[in-house]
Amino acid sequence: MSLRTLVRDYPQRAIALATESHVLIFKHARALQGNASANVPATRCWVEFDAVGAVDLSGFRPFRSQGVYGTLGLININVDVFLCLITKATTVACLRPREEIQRILAVEFVCLNKDDYDQDFGDDLGQYDPFDLPADPYSSTKHEGMDYKDSTVQHPCSALKQVLGAGTFYYSVEFDLTNRLQSRAAEESAFDQDNLDESFLWNYYMIGPLVQFRSHLGPDDKKTLDSSHILTSAIRGFVSSVTISALSSPVKVSETKLPSTLTLISRVSCRRAGTRFNSRGLDDGGNVANFVESELVYYFSNGLCFSYAQIRGSVPVFWEQAPGLLPQQQKIQITRSSGATQPAFNKHFEDLELKYGTIHVLNLLSMSKLGENELTARYNYHIRHCSQNRYVEGIENPDHAMLQVSQFDFHAETKGPGGYETASMVRHMISSSAEGFSFFLCHESIKSPQKATHRRPSIILQQEGVFRTNCLDCLDRTNLIQTIISQMALESFFRQHGASNLSDFWMRHSIVWADNGDALSKIYAGTGALKSSFTRHGKMSLAGAIADARKSATRLYMNNFADKARQAVVDTLLGRLVDQSPVQLYDPINDYVNSELEKCTSRFLTTMDISIWVGTFNLNGKNRGASEDLTPWLFPGINAAKRRFDIVAVGFQEIVDLSPNQILSTDPARRQEWEQAVLQTLNARMETPGIDDYVLLRSGQLVGAALMVFVKSSHLSMIKNVEGGQV
């Protein structure tokens, strides 16, 4: 069902989204600020939801000649407030009956506080008749917007429109697309703020104010708003369905001869989102770059439904990699010490265990390639010290640990004459976990399929664990291995149901996974996935090798010249810019409560004074001094030895000789030597060694200049967003 977009210019500009029975009205709250407190932000919005007959719509006129299909929310750009509308979409998948998924192909941003960016729809649009609404259902392709009145005016949301309309965002008005099948209940609202997985909800920053508005509605109004499909929740990633005829289906359904449906959904996390070289590794919240949950759903017409989930994500340590013009020469830099990394590493796997159960890490990094082997060594160190690396019920068996790990050097294993086909050897390494994890299986009986039905699923099996696969980018190698894991899960399901006639099915399965790899790679790296020719056809052809070379060259260009702008758009969409604040709803009662709470701030907040020691030293390029006693420098004064600084920042000049070789390729060995010397001196002055030790938070070096920051380990949980850069 499409929505009618209406606009009123006087006495105050307002935008309305109308169904046949109800209307949601948006107004900029600037004109209402006189009734609010003096500190009400200018980016406030007034929202009203009511029946069409209860609202005076006589002053409204149609804003678009075609309907829209929901809103992604509100966003402020500079001093203007915009409402994001879905104007074009296409149905790409049907997970189960009455669970369609749409891909967003175009959006428009309508300004609430001025008409400078309004679209020209001609002179034939008259006054709004509230009962003259189109009964246009969702078609396979929805309609697109029209040109602006003044083409010379650059729309401030043009970059956002381009990203949101690139075909990588998906939504459903019939079910919760942010959660996998095993995690969501049978009869939930498609938009329920209590159940949506915010880590995959890409429009959470924009839809947040409207979610808050919805929470203040009564039960009946809330249900009506949900059924209107005005509010939409969007994921980013890949969705595709393949219809398999009854004759080609590996599992024969005796009750019906209707086709079955194979659907792959990949949900990219928005928690540490970004482009290839701008988003690497871990953050302090335990989120990793390029984290993707991929769920394969196989639905049969008799109500039997198979689901299997697996995840990918960047190596969960703090590391960076700068782009460069030479392929394979981008240097990897680990930016935090092991002690400062472990808390965030633990949180990452604690969150995964809570959501998925047992975690089996499948690391595909090279054991010999410089940089990748360093990441692998650090990864293994943190796994050994991770709080999740324990056994179930005290059984000291690696197969029963909540966190398991397998190393599979993909490049070393596939460089022989067997090529990528030898990647199937990974099966033997993970077969035990694959069998133990099982898969999700349910069977549902549907009553009254012609009506708004009730699902009654019977849970047969639960998936008890998940494979977490990674390579460096978590794209090419990872997608190929995940295809194999997916095949293993399906084979286990087929063995239980006496499957046959598999050749055609496996071809379709490979194609959908190859398409998935291309889509995820375009989001993160700007091009399709490498090795997709093998994933798609089961062998690597000359044409596939040439295509990989072309993709590599394109990635080189994108990473060096386009990714910075792409990253800025993603940060804007997610509300991560420093000067960005979300649109707030006009709510006098809430404003009053907040103002009263602010008066009581001291009762709810705890403050702490911290001490910071900062010192610098010029080493004059000398290769000595690190073994000497640094106490007179780090702890000067009579009573200073008893002081415990919370943060210690140490700078060195001329830590290496300023020779041409060092300028071209700086050797970090001297800096690392001084890091250990300073750290040992700091911890040696402790009254109780081993308790609240100092840890190296971050260090960096630019030829002869080096900076090291040390903090007490007890403060790590309060430190966020540590960043560094070189010029």
XYZ file of C-alpha atoms in Angstrom, residues 322-644:
323
model
C 46.725 3.060 5.404
C 45.862 2.943 1.685
C 48.676 3.075 -0.831
C 49.236 3.087 -4.562
C 51.189 -0.185 -4.540
C 49.016 -3.325 -4.296
C 49.673 -5.617 -1.324
C 52.041 -3.025 0.192
C 49.626 -1.379 2.635
C 51.309 -1.669 6.018
C 49.328 -3.073 8.953
C 49.784 -1.286 12.285
C 48.538 -2.651 15.604
C 47.708 0.477 17.602
C 47.104 -0.789 21.159
C 48.956 -3.018 23.536
C 47.562 -6.417 24.464
C 46.646 -5.238 27.955
C 44.648 -2.298 26.641
C 42.940 -4.465 24.010
C 41.756 -7.412 26.118
C 38.677 -5.721 27.740
C 37.183 -4.735 24.365
C 38.137 -8.135 22.902
C 36.328 -9.885 25.755
C 33.240 -7.739 25.291
C 33.125 -8.606 21.594
C 32.978 -12.335 22.274
C 30.698 -11.950 25.289
C 28.171 -10.241 23.019
C 28.555 -12.953 20.390
C 28.086 -15.750 22.912
C 24.977 -14.100 24.319
C 23.471 -13.870 20.841
C 24.686 -17.021 19.088
C 25.967 -19.471 21.714
C 29.283 -21.225 21.135
C 31.669 -19.383 18.809
C 34.073 -21.164 16.464
C 36.647 -18.752 15.049
C 37.888 -19.654 11.576
C 40.941 -17.514 10.819
C 41.988 -17.492 7.145
C 44.949 -15.103 7.470
C 48.358 -16.014 6.130
C 50.822 -17.483 8.619
C 53.829 -16.192 6.663
C 52.817 -12.862 5.129
C 54.130 -9.888 7.092
C 51.326 -8.056 8.834
C 48.825 -10.881 8.599
C 50.993 -13.141 10.738
C 51.264 -10.376 13.353
C 47.480 -10.082 13.457
C 47.154 -13.849 13.795
C 49.639 -13.929 16.679
C 47.805 -11.148 18.520
C 44.425 -12.777 17.769
C 45.580 -16.087 19.261
C 46.996 -14.319 22.319
C 43.689 -12.654 23.113
C 41.723 -15.850 22.509
C 43.909 -17.650 25.077
C 43.221 -14.894 27.610
C 39.555 -14.373 26.704
C 36.890 -14.828 29.363
C 34.874 -16.936 26.895
C 37.712 -19.412 26.411
C 36.335 -21.822 28.955
C 34.728 -25.242 28.919
C 31.141 -26.278 29.347
C 30.270 -27.950 32.669
C 33.947 -28.340 33.530
C 34.644 -30.797 30.704
C 38.194 -30.028 29.627
C 37.740 -30.887 25.979
C 38.451 -28.326 23.235
C 35.296 -29.431 21.424
C 33.243 -28.234 24.421
C 34.812 -24.793 24.830
C 32.532 -21.795 24.356
C 35.221 -20.199 22.172
C 37.039 -22.441 19.708
C 39.542 -21.529 17.003
C 40.844 -23.065 13.779
C 43.665 -21.677 11.634
C 43.336 -22.196 7.886
C 46.010 -20.410 5.846
C 43.871 -19.954 2.749
C 46.610 -18.748 0.404
C 49.056 -21.460 1.443
C 46.466 -24.216 1.116
C 45.184 -23.116 -2.307
C 48.398 -22.120 -4.094
C 49.082 -25.644 -5.366
C 47.793 -27.315 -8.555
C 44.419 -27.941 -6.935
C 43.758 -24.218 -6.731
C 40.726 -22.994 -4.843
C 39.195 -26.476 -4.905
C 41.546 -27.434 -2.067
C 39.730 -24.909 0.141
C 37.271 -27.733 0.784
C 39.887 -29.211 3.144
C 38.494 -26.836 5.736
C 35.591 -29.262 6.097
C 37.721 -31.700 8.109
C 38.818 -28.961 10.516
C 35.316 -27.786 11.406
C 33.171 -30.897 10.905
C 32.844 -31.580 14.628
C 31.631 -28.041 15.392
C 29.341 -28.015 12.362
C 27.667 -31.177 13.601
C 27.390 -29.841 17.133
C 25.983 -26.464 16.116
C 23.197 -28.083 14.036
C 20.718 -25.642 12.414
C 17.347 -24.032 13.081
C 14.354 -26.022 11.856
C 10.683 -25.323 12.384
C 7.365 -26.419 10.964
C 4.347 -24.164 10.855
C 0.693 -24.687 10.200
C -1.095 -21.700 8.698
C -4.780 -21.055 9.265
C -6.822 -18.960 6.860
C -4.018 -18.064 4.423
C -6.322 -15.639 2.602
C -6.754 -13.587 5.764
C -4.268 -11.871 8.060
C -3.125 -15.197 9.386
C -1.672 -16.533 12.586
C 1.574 -18.501 12.383
C 1.919 -21.457 14.701
C 5.487 -22.712 14.341
C 6.723 -25.822 16.048
C 10.440 -25.612 16.812
C 12.188 -28.838 15.823
C 15.864 -27.850 16.130
C 17.841 -24.839 17.375
C 21.202 -23.668 16.078
C 23.511 -23.845 19.108
C 26.607 -22.059 17.826
C 28.055 -20.051 14.978
C 31.175 -19.894 12.829
C 32.977 -16.548 12.877
C 35.075 -16.397 9.711
C 37.642 -13.739 8.907
C 40.450 -12.933 6.531
C 41.998 -9.458 6.214
C 39.065 -7.678 4.547
C 36.478 -10.386 5.321
C 35.439 -10.347 1.674
C 36.912 -12.695 -0.924
C 38.426 -15.582 1.034
C 35.735 -15.321 3.676
C 32.843 -15.535 1.213
C 34.268 -18.630 -0.451
C 34.689 -20.429 2.892
C 31.243 -19.360 4.081
C 29.790 -20.899 0.933
C 31.377 -24.214 1.933
C 30.061 -23.933 5.513
C 26.584 -23.189 4.185
C 26.787 -26.273 1.983
C 27.826 -28.395 4.978
C 24.778 -27.248 6.963
C 22.437 -28.007 4.070
C 24.023 -31.422 3.570
C 23.292 -32.243 7.216
C 19.675 -31.170 6.708
C 19.373 -33.194 3.482
C 20.724 -36.329 5.135
C 17.857 -36.188 7.607
C 15.258 -35.812 4.859
C 16.534 -38.176 2.178
C 17.378 -35.536 -0.406
C 18.156 -36.324 -4.038
C 18.656 -34.493 -7.339
C 21.189 -32.067 -5.850
C 23.253 -30.899 -8.831
C 20.840 -28.176 -9.971
C 20.287 -27.055 -6.376
C 24.011 -26.653 -5.638
C 24.418 -24.534 -8.766
C 21.688 -22.166 -7.561
C 23.225 -22.170 -4.090
C 26.641 -21.179 -5.470
C 25.178 -18.382 -7.590
C 23.348 -16.754 -4.691
C 26.492 -16.879 -2.521
C 28.597 -15.402 -5.339
C 26.079 -12.563 -5.681
C 26.277 -12.084 -1.929
C 30.062 -11.788 -2.055
C 29.885 -9.195 -4.830
C 27.296 -7.097 -2.985
C 29.167 -7.059 0.343
C 32.455 -6.292 -1.388
C 30.942 -3.303 -3.212
C 29.748 -1.872 0.110
C 33.107 -2.209 1.857
C 35.729 -2.061 -0.905
C 33.888 -0.442 -3.815
C 34.075 -3.414 -6.231
C 32.731 -6.926 -6.585
C 34.434 -9.785 -4.753
C 37.560 -11.491 -6.011
C 37.371 -15.263 -6.564
C 33.637 -14.931 -7.321
C 34.167 -16.826 -10.580
C 35.138 -19.909 -8.590
C 32.276 -19.464 -6.117
C 29.815 -19.088 -8.988
C 31.019 -21.871 -11.309
C 33.145 -24.134 -9.141
C 36.303 -23.416 -11.107
C 38.587 -20.478 -11.850
C 38.614 -19.466 -15.503
C 40.904 -17.114 -17.420
C 38.036 -14.638 -17.696
C 37.611 -14.826 -13.928
C 41.316 -14.131 -13.357
C 41.161 -11.109 -15.681
C 38.050 -9.874 -13.890
C 39.866 -10.181 -10.550
C 42.774 -8.110 -11.875
C 40.363 -5.423 -13.039
C 38.598 -5.397 -9.655
C 41.931 -5.087 -7.857
C 42.843 -2.036 -9.953
C 39.442 -0.480 -9.293
C 39.822 -1.082 -5.562
C 43.165 0.683 -5.662
C 41.531 3.764 -7.124
C 38.491 3.667 -4.820
C 40.538 3.192 -1.642
C 42.901 6.073 -2.420
C 40.583 8.634 -4.003
C 36.906 7.891 -3.263
C 36.633 6.174 0.108
C 37.131 9.290 2.201
C 33.991 10.849 0.734
C 32.096 7.558 1.023
C 33.071 7.318 4.682
C 31.813 10.855 5.358
C 28.396 9.981 3.930
C 28.166 6.850 6.090
C 29.107 8.874 9.182
C 26.421 11.440 8.346
C 23.779 8.763 7.881
C 24.641 7.173 11.227
C 24.938 10.487 13.106
C 28.626 10.093 13.952
C 29.913 13.531 12.930
C 31.250 15.701 15.744
C 28.890 18.617 15.090
C 25.840 16.416 14.414
C 22.847 16.046 16.723
C 19.619 14.085 16.195
C 16.286 15.721 15.517
C 14.278 15.948 18.731
C 10.517 15.912 19.069
C 8.676 18.868 20.519
C 7.483 17.544 23.874
C 6.908 20.177 26.601
C 6.294 17.586 29.318
C 9.507 15.759 28.530
C 11.365 19.094 28.339
C 10.134 20.007 31.809
C 11.154 16.637 33.259
C 14.621 16.927 31.699
C 15.097 20.458 32.985
C 14.218 19.325 36.515
C 16.571 16.355 36.236
C 19.378 18.671 35.136
C 18.981 20.551 38.411
C 19.682 17.290 40.242
C 22.686 16.310 38.153
C 25.017 16.217 41.141
C 22.853 13.542 42.768
C 23.209 11.128 39.863
C 26.737 11.784 38.592
C 30.105 11.001 40.090
C 33.137 13.077 39.162
C 36.774 12.215 39.633
C 39.903 14.303 39.406
C 42.687 12.731 37.366
C 46.363 13.495 37.172
C 48.276 13.565 33.897
C 52.047 13.484 33.540
C 53.510 14.750 30.264
C 57.203 14.663 29.418
C 59.475 14.802 26.396
C 63.081 13.834 25.796
C 65.473 14.316 22.891
C 67.510 11.143 22.361
C 69.707 12.703 19.674
C 69.490 9.450 17.714
C 71.537 7.570 20.316
C 71.055 3.844 20.748
C 71.333 3.822 24.518
C 69.480 4.972 27.602
C 66.555 2.537 27.605
C 68.368 0.238 30.026
C 69.164 3.029 32.470
C 67.103 4.076 35.497
C 64.317 6.390 34.276
C 62.986 7.151 37.770
C 64.583 10.647 38.105
C 62.857 11.673 34.891
C 59.459 9.969 35.307
C 59.184 10.637 39.048
C 60.982 13.943 39.765
C 60.834 15.538 43.204
C 61.003 14.215 46.733
C 57.431 12.926 47.090
C 56.749 12.191 43.447
C 57.673 8.514 43.805
C 54.474 7.969 45.760
C 52.281 9.592 43.188
C 50.257 7.466 40.816
